[in-house]
PDB file of C-alpha atoms and ligand atoms in Angstrom:
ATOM      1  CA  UNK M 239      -5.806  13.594 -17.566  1.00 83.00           C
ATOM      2  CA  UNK M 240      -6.638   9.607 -17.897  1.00 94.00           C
ATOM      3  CA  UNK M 241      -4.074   7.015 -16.090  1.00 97.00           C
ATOM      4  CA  UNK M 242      -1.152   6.447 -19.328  1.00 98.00           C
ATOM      5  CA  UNK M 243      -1.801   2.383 -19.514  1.00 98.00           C
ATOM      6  CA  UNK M 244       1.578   1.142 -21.671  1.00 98.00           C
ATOM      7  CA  UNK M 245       1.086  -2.758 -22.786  1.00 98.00           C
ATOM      8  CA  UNK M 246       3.224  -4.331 -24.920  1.00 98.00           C
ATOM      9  CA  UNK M 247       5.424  -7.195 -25.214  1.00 98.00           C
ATOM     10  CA  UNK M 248       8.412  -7.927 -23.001  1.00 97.00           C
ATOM     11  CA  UNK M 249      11.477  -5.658 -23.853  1.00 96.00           C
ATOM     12  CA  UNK M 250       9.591  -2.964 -25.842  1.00 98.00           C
ATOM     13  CA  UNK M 251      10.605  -0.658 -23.206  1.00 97.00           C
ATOM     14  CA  UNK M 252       7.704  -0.184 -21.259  1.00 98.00           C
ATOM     15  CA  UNK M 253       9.192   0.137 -17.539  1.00 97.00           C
ATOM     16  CA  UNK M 254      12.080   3.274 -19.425  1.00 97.00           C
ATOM     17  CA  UNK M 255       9.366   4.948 -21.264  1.00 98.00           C
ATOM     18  CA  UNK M 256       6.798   5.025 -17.898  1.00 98.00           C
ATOM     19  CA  UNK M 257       9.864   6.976 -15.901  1.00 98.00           C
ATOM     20  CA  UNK M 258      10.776   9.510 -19.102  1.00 98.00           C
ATOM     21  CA  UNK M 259       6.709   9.743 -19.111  1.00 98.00           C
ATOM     22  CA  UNK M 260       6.656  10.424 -15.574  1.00 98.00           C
ATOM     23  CA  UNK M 261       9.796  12.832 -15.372  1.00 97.00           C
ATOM     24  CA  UNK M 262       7.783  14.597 -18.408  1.00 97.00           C
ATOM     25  CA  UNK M 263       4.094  14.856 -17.573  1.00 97.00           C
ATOM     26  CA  UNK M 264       4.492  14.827 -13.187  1.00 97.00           C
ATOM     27  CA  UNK M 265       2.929  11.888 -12.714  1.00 97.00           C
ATOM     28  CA  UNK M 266       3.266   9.262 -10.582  1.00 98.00           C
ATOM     29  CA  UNK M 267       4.289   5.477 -12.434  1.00 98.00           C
ATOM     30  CA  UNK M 268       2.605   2.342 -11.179  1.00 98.00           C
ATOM     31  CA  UNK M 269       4.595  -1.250 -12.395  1.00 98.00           C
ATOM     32  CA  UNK M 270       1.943  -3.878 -11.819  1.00 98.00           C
ATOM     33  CA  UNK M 271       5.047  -6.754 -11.868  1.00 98.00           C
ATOM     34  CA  UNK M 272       6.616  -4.781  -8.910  1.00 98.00           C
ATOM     35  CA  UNK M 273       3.272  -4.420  -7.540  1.00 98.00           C
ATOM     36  CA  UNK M 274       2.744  -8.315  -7.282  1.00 98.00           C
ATOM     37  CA  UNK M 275       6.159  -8.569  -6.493  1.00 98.00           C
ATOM     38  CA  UNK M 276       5.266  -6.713  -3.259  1.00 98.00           C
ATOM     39  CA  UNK M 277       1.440  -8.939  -2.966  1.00 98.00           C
ATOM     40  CA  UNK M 278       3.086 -12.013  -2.890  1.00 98.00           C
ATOM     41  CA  UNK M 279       6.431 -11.346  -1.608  1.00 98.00           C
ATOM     42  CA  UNK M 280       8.410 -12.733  -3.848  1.00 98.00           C
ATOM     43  CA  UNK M 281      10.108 -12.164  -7.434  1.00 97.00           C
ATOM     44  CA  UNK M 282       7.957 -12.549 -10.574  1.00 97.00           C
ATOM     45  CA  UNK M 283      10.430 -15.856 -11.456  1.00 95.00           C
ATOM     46  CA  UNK M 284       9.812 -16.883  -8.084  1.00 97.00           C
ATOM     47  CA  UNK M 285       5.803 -16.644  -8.564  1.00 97.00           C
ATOM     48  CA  UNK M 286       6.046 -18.400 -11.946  1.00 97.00           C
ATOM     49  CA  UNK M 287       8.535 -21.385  -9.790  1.00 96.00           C
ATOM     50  CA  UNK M 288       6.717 -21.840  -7.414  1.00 98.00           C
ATOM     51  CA  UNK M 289       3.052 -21.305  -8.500  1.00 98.00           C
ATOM     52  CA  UNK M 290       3.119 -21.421 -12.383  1.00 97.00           C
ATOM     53  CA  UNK M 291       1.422 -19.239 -15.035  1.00 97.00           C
ATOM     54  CA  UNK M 292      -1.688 -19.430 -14.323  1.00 98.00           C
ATOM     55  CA  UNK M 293      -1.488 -18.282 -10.923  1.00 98.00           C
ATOM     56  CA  UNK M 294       0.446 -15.401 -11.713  1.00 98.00           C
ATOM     57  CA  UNK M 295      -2.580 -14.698 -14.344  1.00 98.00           C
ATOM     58  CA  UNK M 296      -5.200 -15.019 -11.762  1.00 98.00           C
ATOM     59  CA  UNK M 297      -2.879 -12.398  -9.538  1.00 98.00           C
ATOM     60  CA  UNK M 298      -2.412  -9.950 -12.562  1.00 98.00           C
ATOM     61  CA  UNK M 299      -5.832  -9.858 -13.219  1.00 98.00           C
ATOM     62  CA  UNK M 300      -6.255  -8.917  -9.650  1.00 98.00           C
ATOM     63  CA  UNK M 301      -3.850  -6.022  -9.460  1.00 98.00           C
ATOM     64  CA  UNK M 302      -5.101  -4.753 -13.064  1.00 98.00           C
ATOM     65  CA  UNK M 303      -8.482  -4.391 -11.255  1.00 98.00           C
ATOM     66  CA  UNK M 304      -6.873  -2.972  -8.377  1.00 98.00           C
ATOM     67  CA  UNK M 305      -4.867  -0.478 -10.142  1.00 98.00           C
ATOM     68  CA  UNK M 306      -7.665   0.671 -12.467  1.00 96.00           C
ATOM     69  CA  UNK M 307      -8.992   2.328  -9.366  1.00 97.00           C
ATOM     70  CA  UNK M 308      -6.259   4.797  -9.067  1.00 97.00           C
ATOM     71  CA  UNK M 309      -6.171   8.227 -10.995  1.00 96.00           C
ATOM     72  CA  UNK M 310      -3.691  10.352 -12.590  1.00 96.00           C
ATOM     73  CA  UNK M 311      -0.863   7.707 -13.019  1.00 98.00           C
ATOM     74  CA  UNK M 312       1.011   5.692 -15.749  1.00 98.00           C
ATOM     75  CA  UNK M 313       0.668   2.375 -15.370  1.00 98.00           C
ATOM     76  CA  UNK M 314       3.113  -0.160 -16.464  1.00 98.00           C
ATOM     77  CA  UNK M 315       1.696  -3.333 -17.330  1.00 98.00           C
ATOM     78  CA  UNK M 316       3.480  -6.820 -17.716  1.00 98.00           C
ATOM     79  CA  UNK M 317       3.465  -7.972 -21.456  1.00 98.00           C
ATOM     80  CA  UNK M 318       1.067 -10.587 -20.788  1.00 98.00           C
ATOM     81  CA  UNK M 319      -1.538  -8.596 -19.452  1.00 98.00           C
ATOM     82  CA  UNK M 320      -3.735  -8.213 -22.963  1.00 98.00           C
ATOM     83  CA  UNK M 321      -4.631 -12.033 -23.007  1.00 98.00           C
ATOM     84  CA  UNK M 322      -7.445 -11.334 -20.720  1.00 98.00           C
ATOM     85  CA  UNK M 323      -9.610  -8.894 -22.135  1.00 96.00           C
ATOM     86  CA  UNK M 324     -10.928  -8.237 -18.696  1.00 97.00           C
ATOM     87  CA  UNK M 325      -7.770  -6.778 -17.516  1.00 98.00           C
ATOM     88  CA  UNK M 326      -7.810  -4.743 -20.828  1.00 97.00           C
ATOM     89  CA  UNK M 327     -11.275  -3.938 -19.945  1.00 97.00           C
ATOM     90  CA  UNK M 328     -10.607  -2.851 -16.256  1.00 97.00           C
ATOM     91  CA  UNK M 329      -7.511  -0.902 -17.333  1.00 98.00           C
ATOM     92  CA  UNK M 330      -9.257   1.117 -19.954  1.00 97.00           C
ATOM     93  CA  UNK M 331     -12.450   2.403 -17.473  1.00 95.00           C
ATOM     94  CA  UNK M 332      -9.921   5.561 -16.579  1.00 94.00           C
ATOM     95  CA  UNK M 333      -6.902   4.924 -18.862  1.00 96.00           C
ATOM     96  CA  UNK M 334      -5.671   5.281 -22.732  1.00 97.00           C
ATOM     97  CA  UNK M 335      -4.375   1.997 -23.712  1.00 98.00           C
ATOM     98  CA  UNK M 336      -0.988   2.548 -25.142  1.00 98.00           C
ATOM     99  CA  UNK M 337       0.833  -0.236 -26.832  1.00 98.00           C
ATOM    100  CA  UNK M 338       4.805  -0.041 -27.521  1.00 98.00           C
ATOM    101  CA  UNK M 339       5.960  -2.563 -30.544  1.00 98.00           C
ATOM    102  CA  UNK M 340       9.494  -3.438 -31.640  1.00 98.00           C
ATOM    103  CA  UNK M 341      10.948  -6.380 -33.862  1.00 98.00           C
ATOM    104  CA  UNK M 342      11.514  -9.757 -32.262  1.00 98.00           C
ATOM    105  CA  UNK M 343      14.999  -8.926 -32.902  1.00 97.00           C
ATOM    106  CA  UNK M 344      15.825  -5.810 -31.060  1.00 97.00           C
ATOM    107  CA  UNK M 345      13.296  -7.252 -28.427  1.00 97.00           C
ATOM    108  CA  UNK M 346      15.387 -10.421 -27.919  1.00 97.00           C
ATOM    109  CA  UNK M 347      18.956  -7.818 -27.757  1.00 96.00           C
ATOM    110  CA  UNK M 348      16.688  -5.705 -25.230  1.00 95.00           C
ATOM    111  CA  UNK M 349      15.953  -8.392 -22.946  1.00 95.00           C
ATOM    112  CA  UNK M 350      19.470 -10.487 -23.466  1.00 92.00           C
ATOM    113  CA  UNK M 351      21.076  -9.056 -20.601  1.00 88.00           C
ATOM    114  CA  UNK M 352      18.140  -9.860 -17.593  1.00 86.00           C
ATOM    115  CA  UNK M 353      17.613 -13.014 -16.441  1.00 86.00           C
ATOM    116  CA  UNK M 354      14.331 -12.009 -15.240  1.00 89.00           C
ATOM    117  CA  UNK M 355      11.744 -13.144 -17.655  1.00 93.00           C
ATOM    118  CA  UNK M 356      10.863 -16.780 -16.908  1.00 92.00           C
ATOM    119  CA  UNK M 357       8.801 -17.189 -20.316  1.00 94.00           C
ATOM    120  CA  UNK M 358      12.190 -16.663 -22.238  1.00 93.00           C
ATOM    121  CA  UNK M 359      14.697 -19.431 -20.475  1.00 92.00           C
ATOM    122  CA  UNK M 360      14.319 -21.044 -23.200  1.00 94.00           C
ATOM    123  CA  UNK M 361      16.997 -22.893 -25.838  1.00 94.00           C
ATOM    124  CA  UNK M 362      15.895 -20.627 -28.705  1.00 96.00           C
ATOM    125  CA  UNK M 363      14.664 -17.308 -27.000  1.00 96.00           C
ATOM    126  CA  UNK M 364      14.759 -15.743 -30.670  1.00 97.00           C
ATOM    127  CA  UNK M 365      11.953 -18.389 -32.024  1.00 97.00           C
ATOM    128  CA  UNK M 366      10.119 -18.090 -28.749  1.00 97.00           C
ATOM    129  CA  UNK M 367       9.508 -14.149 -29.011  1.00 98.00           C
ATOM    130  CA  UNK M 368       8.669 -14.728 -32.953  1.00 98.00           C
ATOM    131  CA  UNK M 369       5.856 -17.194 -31.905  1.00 98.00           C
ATOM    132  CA  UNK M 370       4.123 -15.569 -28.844  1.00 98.00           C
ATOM    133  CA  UNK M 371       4.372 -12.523 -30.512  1.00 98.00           C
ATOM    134  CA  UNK M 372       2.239 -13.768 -33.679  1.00 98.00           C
ATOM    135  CA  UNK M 373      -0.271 -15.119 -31.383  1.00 98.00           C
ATOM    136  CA  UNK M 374      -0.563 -12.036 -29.395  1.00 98.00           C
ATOM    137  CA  UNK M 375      -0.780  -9.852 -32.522  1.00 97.00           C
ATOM    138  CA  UNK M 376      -4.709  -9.641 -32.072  1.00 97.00           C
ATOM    139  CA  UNK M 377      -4.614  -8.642 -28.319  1.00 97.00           C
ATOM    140  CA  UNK M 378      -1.711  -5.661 -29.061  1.00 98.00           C
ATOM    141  CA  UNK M 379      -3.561  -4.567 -31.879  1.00 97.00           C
ATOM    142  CA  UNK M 380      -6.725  -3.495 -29.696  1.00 96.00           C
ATOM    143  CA  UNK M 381      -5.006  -0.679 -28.078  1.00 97.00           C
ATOM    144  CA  UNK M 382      -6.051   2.903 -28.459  1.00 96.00           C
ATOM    145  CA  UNK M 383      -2.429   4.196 -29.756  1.00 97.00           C
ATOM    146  CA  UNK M 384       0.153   2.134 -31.632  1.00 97.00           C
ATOM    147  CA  UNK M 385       3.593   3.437 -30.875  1.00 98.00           C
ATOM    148  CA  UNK M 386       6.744   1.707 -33.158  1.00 98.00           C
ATOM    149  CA  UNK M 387       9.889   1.998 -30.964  1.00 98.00           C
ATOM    150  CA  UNK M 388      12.196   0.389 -33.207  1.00 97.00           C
ATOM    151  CA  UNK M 389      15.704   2.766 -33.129  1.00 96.00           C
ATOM    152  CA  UNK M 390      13.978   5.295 -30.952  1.00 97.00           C
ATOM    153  CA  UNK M 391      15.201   6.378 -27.187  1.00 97.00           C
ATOM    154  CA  UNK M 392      12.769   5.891 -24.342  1.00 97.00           C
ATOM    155  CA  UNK M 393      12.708   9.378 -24.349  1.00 98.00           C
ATOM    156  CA  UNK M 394      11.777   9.876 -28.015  1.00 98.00           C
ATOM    157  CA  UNK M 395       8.629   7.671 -27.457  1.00 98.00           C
ATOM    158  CA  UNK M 396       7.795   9.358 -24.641  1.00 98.00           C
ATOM    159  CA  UNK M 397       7.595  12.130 -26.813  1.00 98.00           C
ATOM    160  CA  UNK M 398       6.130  10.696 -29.429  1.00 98.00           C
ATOM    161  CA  UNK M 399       3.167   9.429 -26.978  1.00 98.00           C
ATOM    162  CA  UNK M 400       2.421  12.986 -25.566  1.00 97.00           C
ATOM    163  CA  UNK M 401       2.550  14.554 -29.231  1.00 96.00           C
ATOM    164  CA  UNK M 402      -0.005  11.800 -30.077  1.00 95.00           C
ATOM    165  CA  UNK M 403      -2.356  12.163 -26.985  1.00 93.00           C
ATOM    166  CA  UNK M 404      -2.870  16.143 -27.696  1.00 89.00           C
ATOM    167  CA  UNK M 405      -4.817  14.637 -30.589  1.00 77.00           C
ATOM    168  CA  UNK M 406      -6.512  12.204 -29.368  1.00 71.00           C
ATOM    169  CA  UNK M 407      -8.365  14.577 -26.537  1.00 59.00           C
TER     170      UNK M 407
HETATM  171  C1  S3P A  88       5.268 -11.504 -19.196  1.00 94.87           C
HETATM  172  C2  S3P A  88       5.952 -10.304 -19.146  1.00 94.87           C
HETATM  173  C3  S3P A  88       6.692  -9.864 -17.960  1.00 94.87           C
HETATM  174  C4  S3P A  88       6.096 -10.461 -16.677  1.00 94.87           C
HETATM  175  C5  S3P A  88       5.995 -11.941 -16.804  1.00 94.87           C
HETATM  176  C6  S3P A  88       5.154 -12.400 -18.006  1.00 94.87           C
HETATM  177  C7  S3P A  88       4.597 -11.919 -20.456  1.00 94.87           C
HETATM  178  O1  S3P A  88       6.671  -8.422 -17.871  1.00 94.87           O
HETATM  179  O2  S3P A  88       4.821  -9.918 -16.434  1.00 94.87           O
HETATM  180  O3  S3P A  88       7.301 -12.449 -16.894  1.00 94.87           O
HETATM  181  O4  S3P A  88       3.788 -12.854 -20.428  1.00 94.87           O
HETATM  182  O5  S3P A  88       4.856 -11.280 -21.507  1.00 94.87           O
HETATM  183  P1  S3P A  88       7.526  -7.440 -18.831  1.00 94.87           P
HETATM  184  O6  S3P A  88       6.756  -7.262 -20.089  1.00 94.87           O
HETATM  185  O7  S3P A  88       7.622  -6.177 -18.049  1.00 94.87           O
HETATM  186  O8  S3P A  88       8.860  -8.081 -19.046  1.00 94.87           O
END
């Protein structure tokens, strides 16, 4: 089977679904934040402190060419990742691109609770989600599956995706 690539914006439930995906099909999950985390020794928030965006671009673009190597794996991506085609492109070589949506709303109640997303420490995290997600829109939309997780457990996507990937072979 193809590495399970899930993009997707932050608090669609990306990192839950990976483990329900990985309990389900046997195989192994790979989070490219944690793997950074590990490359540069520090916490994401800490990389976007001390170094800024665009550096932690630069080092997500290296670890989605990294990981694109491996085989046989679900790979968690950070919700960023599709605004360089080129990691889409890398990820895609031996992967299904999978893309989890949900409503700014139930993303904003999803990611209330962590204090670890540094693009959202902002005074109106509501408008903030609205806006990025408009602009991303285009980049979302160019996965190979669509899945809505609005109201559903990370298990019932999980579902959902395998149901939809017997098709798609
Ligand atoms: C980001 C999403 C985060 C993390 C970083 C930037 C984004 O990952 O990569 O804070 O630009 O959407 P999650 O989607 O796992 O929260």
């Amino acid at each position: 089977m193809k590495n399970i690539v899930l993009t997707g914006f932050m608090g669609t439930g990306k990192t839950s679904v990976a483990k329900q995906l990985s309990n389900m099909l046997g195989m192994k999950v790979v989070d490219m934040d944690t793997e950074i985390e590990k490359t540069q020794g520090m916490s994401i928030n800490e990389v976007f402190g001390k170094h800024g965006e665009h550096y932690f671009r630069d080092a997500e673009t290296e670890m989605a060419q990294t990981v694109s190597t491996m085989e046989h794996v679900i790979i968690s991506t950070g919700g960023g990742v599709v605004l360089r085609p080129e990691n889409i492109e890398y990820l895609r070589k031996n992967g299904v691109v999978i893309c989890l949506m949900a409503s700014p709303e139930t993303i904003l109640k999803r990611t209330s609770s962590s204090d670890e997303r540094p693009l959202l420490k902002v005074d109106d995290p509501l408008g903030k989600i609205t806006e990025m997600l408009e602009m991303r829109k285009p980049f979302y939309n160019n996965a190979d599956l669509m899945i809505d997780t609005e109201e559903k457990s990370p298990r019932q996507v999980a579902e959902e995706i395998i149901e939809d990937l017997k098709w798609k072979k």
